[in-house]
């Protein structure tokens, strides 16, 4: 070792030794690093022993999460395949739990449906229009008011706060500031008019309400399902606070303790809950019954209207039935009706009875269809028998007819011939069982000579002929005058006796000639005679012309004639 | 009655270290992600003033920008104090901070202000000249701070607290 090396050893010996030691350590570390991949599994297993397990998990949490994220991005299918056995049971478990929750809820709803509460909630649901489930939730779920922050509107600083007693301390100023900032952010982002802002936010069961005021906002941090009335109560209290707060910052300074106390009082959680309870009691004590009463009144009115209509209809039907039962000549087999729509009557009616349609239509309201299914029969009702007797006997005005229990009674004075005819005919009238004509008196017969003359002239009339020489040339004009005189006298007698006179003009001829010629000649002679009578003043509608038949027994000259005879067919028609 | 609190907004260009300063000074209640989503993060710090009185600073860390836009105007509303932050290694950030101060003074009536020139731990790379800071100190309290070491941070906030004394 030369001088230089010795000097170097003296000056740097210690550092050189250190350097060599470090070189050996580096070499050892390099050797360890090279062996690390092989030793890593064993080292990880050793690291999990004892307290090292938690430290290892903590140390690996971030890189493992990052690695998993990278794997999801790059090898999605592999991850899905690996998780498939886990995801299936997890989904099934979630569905089973949801079904269990649903079943519990359903069971509770079913149970509540048959309790007094359930019926009351159903009524409330029906009255308010809310779903039944929501009403049940309102009454069964509770809420909790965790914090109330009175926040200055501009700065977001907490002016006053109230928190539930058992909650952990929190940085109210930071929370209020962030809430204000987020409210501003939401307003600037989505609110076009700039006035609207964040009113509420919810995460899970946690809920934040922000009630806006001109100088301060009220933020309520809640859990559960608060009733809507709570928001109203908070709004009311915020208004009361604003009445005290002219300048939010100054008012909370130490020199205004009364203001601070008033504000604090309005934020007291127990006061708010007490107010809610009082309101709930008041609502329970005086529920809004008017909608229910209104509905009941409407139902009662509808029922009354229906009942009144039904009563009226039944009364009318009863009246109609009585009317029909008492209707003479009508036998009712059945009555069917449909309210306000139709009335159907089935039965029998006598030809001489009055039809009941007009009487029924007067009884029924408008729009009701009346159906009469009536068939003919002979009635024995006294009124109908009387009507029938009048029609058949045609009594003079001086005679009164009456039917009682089948007995026909005749009273009054009448011509003797009518009396005789009526007494003979009355026993044959349908429905007449006995005839009482004791009260019928024959009048003095002043017209008897007239009737005798009438009968005589009528009997002789066909024999009175007007003869022709040929065609329509008269053999003796006196025969025509005589015939016209006879006809005129018959007309006078008919008027006096109230007997209509209808005459049939007939023409006759002898045998020679063709049938057609003879028929024409007979017709012309008949018409000629009718024309002569018409000229003599007889009404045309009382005359009828008809060719007569040839009479081989008469001499030729006597057969050429025209004759008259009563037109019995026309008289009967009249 | 709650304690006296003052709203303080922290303004500065992007990357000057505002969030790090706040993190150094306050208890972090909220995540930094609010800065990129909402654009602001709020924390608070209770101060003990020189005379023993208490004062709470509610610090609104507003996302770094060189100008005050519409959203930031909302966040500035009601603020009593401003913390302007500049990066000593970037002179442009100092000009941006002074520009933000001018804009904020148009929105706020008379805010108490402090200027924090950050990254004192990198002083060898500072572009901001001491003469410049001396000139600014004539009108504004200036603190040289390091969010990394915490140097000057407490003093800066304490000075602001004194300025905001009720």
XYZ file of C-alpha atoms in Angstrom, chain A residues 58-516:
459
model
C -56.428 -2.730 3.342
C -53.289 -2.525 1.290
C -54.750 -4.538 -1.553
C -58.204 -2.918 -1.582
C -57.341 -0.101 -3.942
C -55.165 -2.043 -6.428
C -57.610 -4.947 -6.481
C -60.535 -2.590 -7.111
C -58.568 -0.884 -9.880
C -57.631 -4.232 -11.335
C -61.238 -5.377 -11.205
C -62.373 -2.201 -12.929
C -59.812 -2.716 -15.654
C -60.844 -6.334 -16.024
C -64.524 -5.355 -16.344
C -63.593 -2.958 -19.101
C -61.271 -5.264 -20.967
C -62.618 -8.747 -20.261
C -66.289 -8.191 -19.619
C -67.438 -11.640 -20.732
C -64.942 -13.374 -18.457
C -66.209 -11.373 -15.495
C -69.830 -12.139 -16.408
C -69.055 -15.835 -16.686
C -67.252 -15.807 -13.370
C -70.054 -13.932 -11.603
C -72.874 -15.908 -13.177
C -73.117 -18.442 -10.329
C -73.228 -15.527 -7.879
C -75.611 -13.223 -9.724
C -78.359 -15.859 -10.209
C -78.822 -16.670 -6.507
C -78.505 -12.983 -5.632
C -81.307 -12.059 -8.016
C -83.471 -14.894 -6.787
C -82.871 -13.818 -3.214
C -83.778 -10.222 -4.023
C -86.971 -11.320 -5.755
C -87.880 -13.574 -2.852
C -87.359 -10.729 -0.388
C -89.445 -8.389 -2.518
C -92.219 -10.964 -2.708
C -92.051 -11.439 1.037
C -92.311 -7.693 1.566
C -95.215 -7.550 -0.836
C -96.938 -10.426 0.915
C -96.459 -8.745 4.277
C -97.825 -5.487 2.928
C -100.715 -7.272 1.286
C -101.496 -9.162 4.462
C -101.405 -5.962 6.478
C -103.715 -4.266 3.990
C -106.029 -7.262 4.040
C -106.061 -7.350 7.803
C -106.642 -3.628 8.018
C -109.550 -3.895 5.591
C -111.636 -5.701 8.158
C -110.832 -3.528 11.130
C -112.442 -0.314 12.258
C -109.274 1.546 11.288
C -109.275 -0.123 7.900
C -112.850 0.841 7.211
C -112.122 4.406 8.311
C -109.071 4.588 6.066
C -111.096 3.198 3.183
C -113.686 5.882 3.764
C -110.924 8.494 3.883
C -109.487 7.120 0.650
C -112.898 7.303 -0.992
C -113.506 10.799 0.377
C -110.121 12.299 -0.500
C -109.523 10.426 -3.740
C -106.130 9.164 -2.558
C -105.199 5.526 -3.189
C -105.963 3.303 -0.239
C -102.314 2.252 0.028
C -101.242 5.881 0.418
C -103.783 6.455 3.154
C -102.558 3.365 4.959
C -98.967 4.526 4.626
C -99.877 7.939 5.972
C -101.293 6.423 9.080
C -98.829 3.612 9.596
C -95.461 5.081 8.585
C -93.739 7.595 10.798
C -91.121 10.195 10.114
C -88.350 11.820 12.043
C -87.141 15.374 11.871
C -83.332 15.257 12.267
C -82.188 18.833 11.679
C -83.612 22.226 10.982
C -81.247 24.849 9.561
C -82.220 28.452 9.197
C -79.906 29.557 6.392
C -79.231 33.084 5.274
C -80.408 33.212 1.717
C -77.464 35.075 0.170
C -74.439 33.797 2.037
C -75.628 30.288 2.847
C -74.518 30.807 6.473
C -76.401 29.029 9.218
C -78.270 31.618 11.255
C -79.815 29.129 13.656
C -80.123 25.399 13.846
C -81.939 22.711 15.741
C -80.992 19.041 15.727
C -82.384 15.937 17.325
C -80.572 15.083 20.545
C -79.133 11.698 19.706
C -77.481 12.572 16.408
C -73.749 12.915 15.758
C -72.309 16.403 15.454
C -71.932 17.655 11.919
C -70.458 20.664 10.164
C -73.696 22.545 9.771
C -72.058 25.545 8.095
C -70.408 23.419 5.450
C -73.593 21.469 4.837
C -75.690 24.609 4.635
C -73.162 26.175 2.302
C -73.118 23.179 0.001
C -76.901 23.001 0.076
C -77.057 26.661 -0.926
C -74.423 26.151 -3.607
C -76.220 23.118 -5.015
C -79.512 25.026 -4.932
C -77.868 27.860 -6.884
C -76.324 25.319 -9.228
C -79.659 23.602 -9.871
C -81.427 26.903 -10.329
C -78.812 28.214 -12.748
C -78.762 24.922 -14.611
C -82.404 24.046 -15.067
C -84.618 26.930 -14.019
C -85.476 29.107 -16.972
C -87.194 31.879 -15.012
C -84.506 32.093 -12.340
C -87.018 32.210 -9.479
C -87.562 28.517 -8.934
C -84.966 26.596 -7.015
C -84.341 23.343 -5.253
C -87.324 22.474 -3.072
C -86.525 18.973 -2.009
C -84.066 16.161 -2.477
C -84.244 12.582 -1.329
C -81.776 9.750 -0.977
C -83.264 6.519 0.272
C -85.199 7.251 3.424
C -83.439 10.590 3.862
C -85.200 13.650 2.659
C -84.225 17.313 2.550
C -86.830 20.018 2.205
C -85.728 23.568 1.431
C -88.365 26.183 2.091
C -87.502 29.492 0.488
C -87.939 32.806 2.229
C -87.096 36.335 1.171
C -84.164 36.674 3.595
C -83.605 33.179 4.913
C -84.347 29.628 3.859
C -85.355 26.793 6.106
C -83.753 23.426 5.428
C -85.328 20.394 7.055
C -83.499 17.086 7.140
C -85.970 14.246 7.551
C -86.290 10.514 7.545
C -89.368 8.426 6.751
C -92.558 9.650 5.170
C -93.513 13.071 6.508
C -97.117 14.199 6.163
C -97.803 17.137 3.840
C -99.038 19.104 6.813
C -95.454 19.246 8.092
C -94.403 21.353 5.126
C -97.262 23.727 5.841
C -96.214 23.947 9.461
C -92.610 24.680 8.520
C -93.761 27.270 6.025
C -95.829 28.926 8.714
C -92.893 29.008 11.083
C -90.589 30.427 8.419
C -93.096 33.212 7.934
C -93.127 33.869 11.668
C -89.330 33.976 11.667
C -89.317 36.487 8.836
C -91.662 38.657 10.821
C -88.906 38.848 13.480
C -85.949 39.053 11.118
C -85.451 42.437 9.558
C -81.725 41.874 9.083
C -80.790 38.234 9.568
C -77.172 38.900 10.531
C -77.840 41.774 12.897
C -80.794 40.090 14.491
C -78.652 37.228 15.681
C -76.080 39.406 17.303
C -75.803 39.436 21.039
C -77.607 42.730 21.346
C -80.908 41.255 20.136
C -81.510 38.269 22.384
C -85.296 38.558 22.190
C -85.227 38.164 18.436
C -82.913 35.210 18.678
C -85.149 33.623 21.275
C -88.198 34.117 19.103
C -86.448 32.570 16.133
C -85.168 29.720 18.233
C -88.640 29.066 19.564
C -89.979 28.674 16.048
C -87.294 26.153 15.244
C -87.804 23.939 18.283
C -88.388 20.412 17.049
C -90.579 19.506 19.996
C -92.758 22.565 19.354
C -93.191 21.559 15.750
C -94.123 18.002 16.647
C -96.561 19.306 19.236
C -98.164 21.527 16.607
C -98.517 18.565 14.266
C -100.064 16.458 16.982
C -102.512 19.214 17.861
C -103.491 19.607 14.252
C -103.933 15.864 13.871
C -106.177 15.819 16.926
C -108.145 18.744 15.566
C -108.524 17.024 12.216
C -109.626 13.870 13.930
C -112.055 15.823 16.067
C -113.556 17.713 13.189
C -113.069 15.709 10.029
C -114.316 17.190 6.832
C -117.685 15.635 6.729
C -119.298 17.919 4.206
C -118.251 15.897 1.148
C -119.701 12.801 2.725
C -122.835 14.650 3.727
C -123.121 16.044 0.227
C -122.846 12.598 -1.262
C -125.357 11.196 1.213
C -127.712 14.062 0.485
C -127.384 13.466 -3.244
C -127.975 9.747 -2.744
C -130.969 10.469 -0.553
C -132.352 12.921 -3.124
C -131.863 10.404 -5.925
C -133.551 7.719 -3.843
C -136.403 10.042 -2.961
C -136.812 11.046 -6.575
C -136.837 7.435 -7.630
C -139.249 6.500 -4.857
C -141.567 9.386 -5.682
C -141.597 8.390 -9.342
C -142.201 4.770 -8.422
C -145.006 5.719 -6.062
C -146.630 7.905 -8.703
C -146.352 5.202 -11.329
C -147.784 2.557 -9.053
C -150.615 4.869 -8.090
C -151.411 5.436 -11.759
C -151.242 1.752 -12.494
C -153.593 1.075 -9.602
C -155.963 3.685 -10.900
C -155.744 2.247 -14.412
C -156.431 -1.223 -13.099
C -159.444 -0.030 -11.166
C -160.668 1.827 -14.215
C -160.305 -1.225 -16.426
C -161.897 -3.569 -13.915
C -164.914 -1.285 -13.680
C -165.048 -0.657 -17.415
C -168.389 -1.965 -18.780
C -168.057 -4.645 -21.423
C -164.356 -5.173 -20.749
C -162.859 -8.295 -19.209
C -159.202 -7.851 -18.220
C -157.029 -10.959 -18.365
C -153.758 -9.255 -17.489
C -151.961 -5.936 -17.157
C -148.226 -5.569 -17.707
C -146.300 -2.346 -17.363
C -142.805 -0.970 -17.478
C -142.273 2.231 -15.561
C -142.478 5.284 -17.777
C -142.325 3.234 -20.968
C -145.373 1.130 -21.696
C -148.679 -0.317 -20.473
C -150.056 -3.464 -22.003
C -153.657 -4.621 -21.387
C -154.813 -8.050 -22.454
C -158.471 -9.125 -22.347
C -161.921 -9.233 -23.997
C -164.217 -6.398 -25.034
C -167.809 -6.299 -26.144
C -168.618 -4.722 -29.494
C -171.043 -2.382 -27.777
C -168.588 -1.325 -25.063
C -166.713 1.965 -25.234
C -163.039 1.511 -26.116
C -160.938 2.301 -23.024
C -157.970 3.801 -24.945
C -158.949 7.457 -24.531
C -159.556 7.087 -20.797
C -156.255 5.279 -20.299
C -154.267 7.793 -22.343
C -155.664 10.588 -20.209
C -154.439 8.718 -17.152
C -150.910 7.931 -18.339
C -148.011 10.403 -18.515
C -146.696 11.481 -21.879
C -144.429 9.127 -23.722
C -145.908 5.925 -22.354
C -146.857 3.465 -25.079
C -150.337 1.962 -24.627
C -150.870 -1.502 -26.086
C -154.403 -2.977 -26.035
C -154.651 -6.635 -26.887
C -158.445 -7.027 -26.788
C -160.571 -9.692 -28.444
C -164.351 -9.608 -28.969
C -166.959 -11.264 -26.763
C -170.540 -10.764 -25.660
C -170.726 -9.067 -22.332
C -173.456 -9.503 -19.807
C -172.700 -6.228 -18.074
C -175.848 -4.271 -17.491
C -174.422 -1.147 -19.086
C -173.412 -3.021 -22.213
C -176.706 -4.873 -22.390
C -178.441 -1.517 -22.139
C -176.304 -0.159 -24.953
C -177.107 -3.238 -27.013
C -180.836 -2.904 -26.314
C -180.817 0.732 -27.364
C -179.042 -0.123 -30.577
C -181.454 -2.899 -31.438
C -184.786 -1.457 -30.232
C -184.161 2.159 -31.260
C -186.661 3.513 -28.764
C -188.344 6.893 -29.357
C -187.211 9.739 -27.066
C -190.271 9.228 -24.877
C -189.150 5.766 -23.835
C -186.470 5.084 -21.153
C -184.554 1.822 -21.016
C -182.877 0.399 -17.930
C -181.005 -2.830 -17.330
C -180.502 -4.176 -13.861
C -179.178 -7.602 -13.090
C -180.077 -8.782 -16.576
C -183.626 -7.432 -16.452
C -184.579 -4.946 -19.167
C -187.067 -2.366 -18.014
C -188.969 -0.176 -20.469
C -190.763 2.988 -19.315
C -192.656 5.667 -21.168
C -195.070 6.247 -23.996
C -194.506 4.966 -27.534
C -196.458 4.298 -30.673
C -198.425 1.128 -30.405
C -196.667 -0.566 -33.283
C -193.209 0.164 -31.741
C -194.486 -1.100 -28.411
C -195.627 -4.323 -29.967
C -192.395 -4.766 -31.896
C -190.201 -3.904 -28.890
C -191.938 -6.339 -26.585
C -191.506 -9.083 -29.137
C -187.838 -8.240 -29.847
C -186.571 -7.457 -26.347
C -186.438 -11.022 -25.136
C -183.982 -11.892 -27.899
C -181.384 -9.309 -27.022
C -178.149 -10.965 -25.784
C -177.722 -10.495 -22.058
C -181.387 -9.751 -21.386
C -182.738 -12.368 -19.057
C -186.120 -10.833 -18.292
C -188.196 -8.035 -19.812
C -190.271 -5.697 -17.693
C -192.549 -3.697 -20.024
C -195.129 -2.828 -17.395
C -194.141 0.806 -17.531
C -194.530 1.010 -21.283
C -197.714 2.584 -22.499
C -199.016 2.613 -26.113
C -199.873 6.125 -27.294
C -203.272 7.010 -28.956
C -202.682 5.980 -32.618
C -203.589 9.098 -34.577
C -201.408 8.016 -37.441
C -203.119 4.695 -37.972
C -205.106 5.854 -41.026
C -201.974 7.250 -42.500
C -200.157 4.005 -42.003
C -203.088 2.103 -43.535
C -203.066 4.349 -46.563
C -199.250 3.976 -46.751
C -199.538 0.227 -46.713
C -202.342 0.215 -49.243
C -200.613 2.491 -51.679
C -197.373 0.618 -51.409
C -199.143 -2.669 -52.082
C -200.947 -1.296 -55.097
C -198.021 0.629 -56.538
C -196.434 -2.190 -58.603
C -199.784 -2.794 -60.346
C -200.069 0.785 -61.536
C -198.537 0.817 -65.048
C -197.673 3.375 -67.661
C -198.162 1.759 -71.090
C -196.264 2.501 -74.289
C -197.369 2.116 -77.850
C -193.811 1.597 -78.999
C -190.432 2.527 -77.635
C -191.117 5.494 -75.251
C -194.329 6.685 -76.935
C -197.082 6.787 -74.267
C -200.345 5.089 -74.912
C -202.196 7.286 -72.383
C -200.590 10.289 -70.702
C -203.167 10.056 -67.926
C -201.509 6.855 -66.704
C -198.290 8.779 -66.076
C -200.062 11.542 -64.159
C -201.838 8.940 -62.007
C -198.619 7.170 -61.227
C -196.877 10.439 -60.339
C -199.787 11.346 -58.068
C -199.563 8.039 -56.253
C -195.826 8.488 -55.757
C -196.331 12.035 -54.482
C -198.919 10.840 -51.947
C -196.559 8.135 -50.726
C -193.894 10.750 -50.226
C -196.280 12.823 -48.079
C -197.232 9.844 -45.970
C -193.610 8.840 -45.489
C -192.761 12.277 -44.201
C -195.679 12.186 -41.751
C -194.878 8.713 -40.573
C -191.120 9.268 -40.486
C -190.661 6.522 -42.978
C -188.193 6.948 -45.813
C -189.431 6.391 -49.363
C -187.150 4.940 -52.018
C -188.578 3.981 -55.409
C -187.378 1.499 -57.992
C -188.234 2.356 -61.595
C -188.673 -0.645 -63.872
C -189.104 -1.049 -67.606
C -190.981 -3.887 -69.363
C -191.469 -5.090 -72.941
C -193.074 -7.844 -74.972
C -191.483 -11.018 -76.285
C -190.521 -10.210 -79.883
C -187.040 -8.835 -80.553
C -183.603 -9.894 -79.550
C -182.667 -10.110 -75.904
C -180.141 -7.328 -76.219
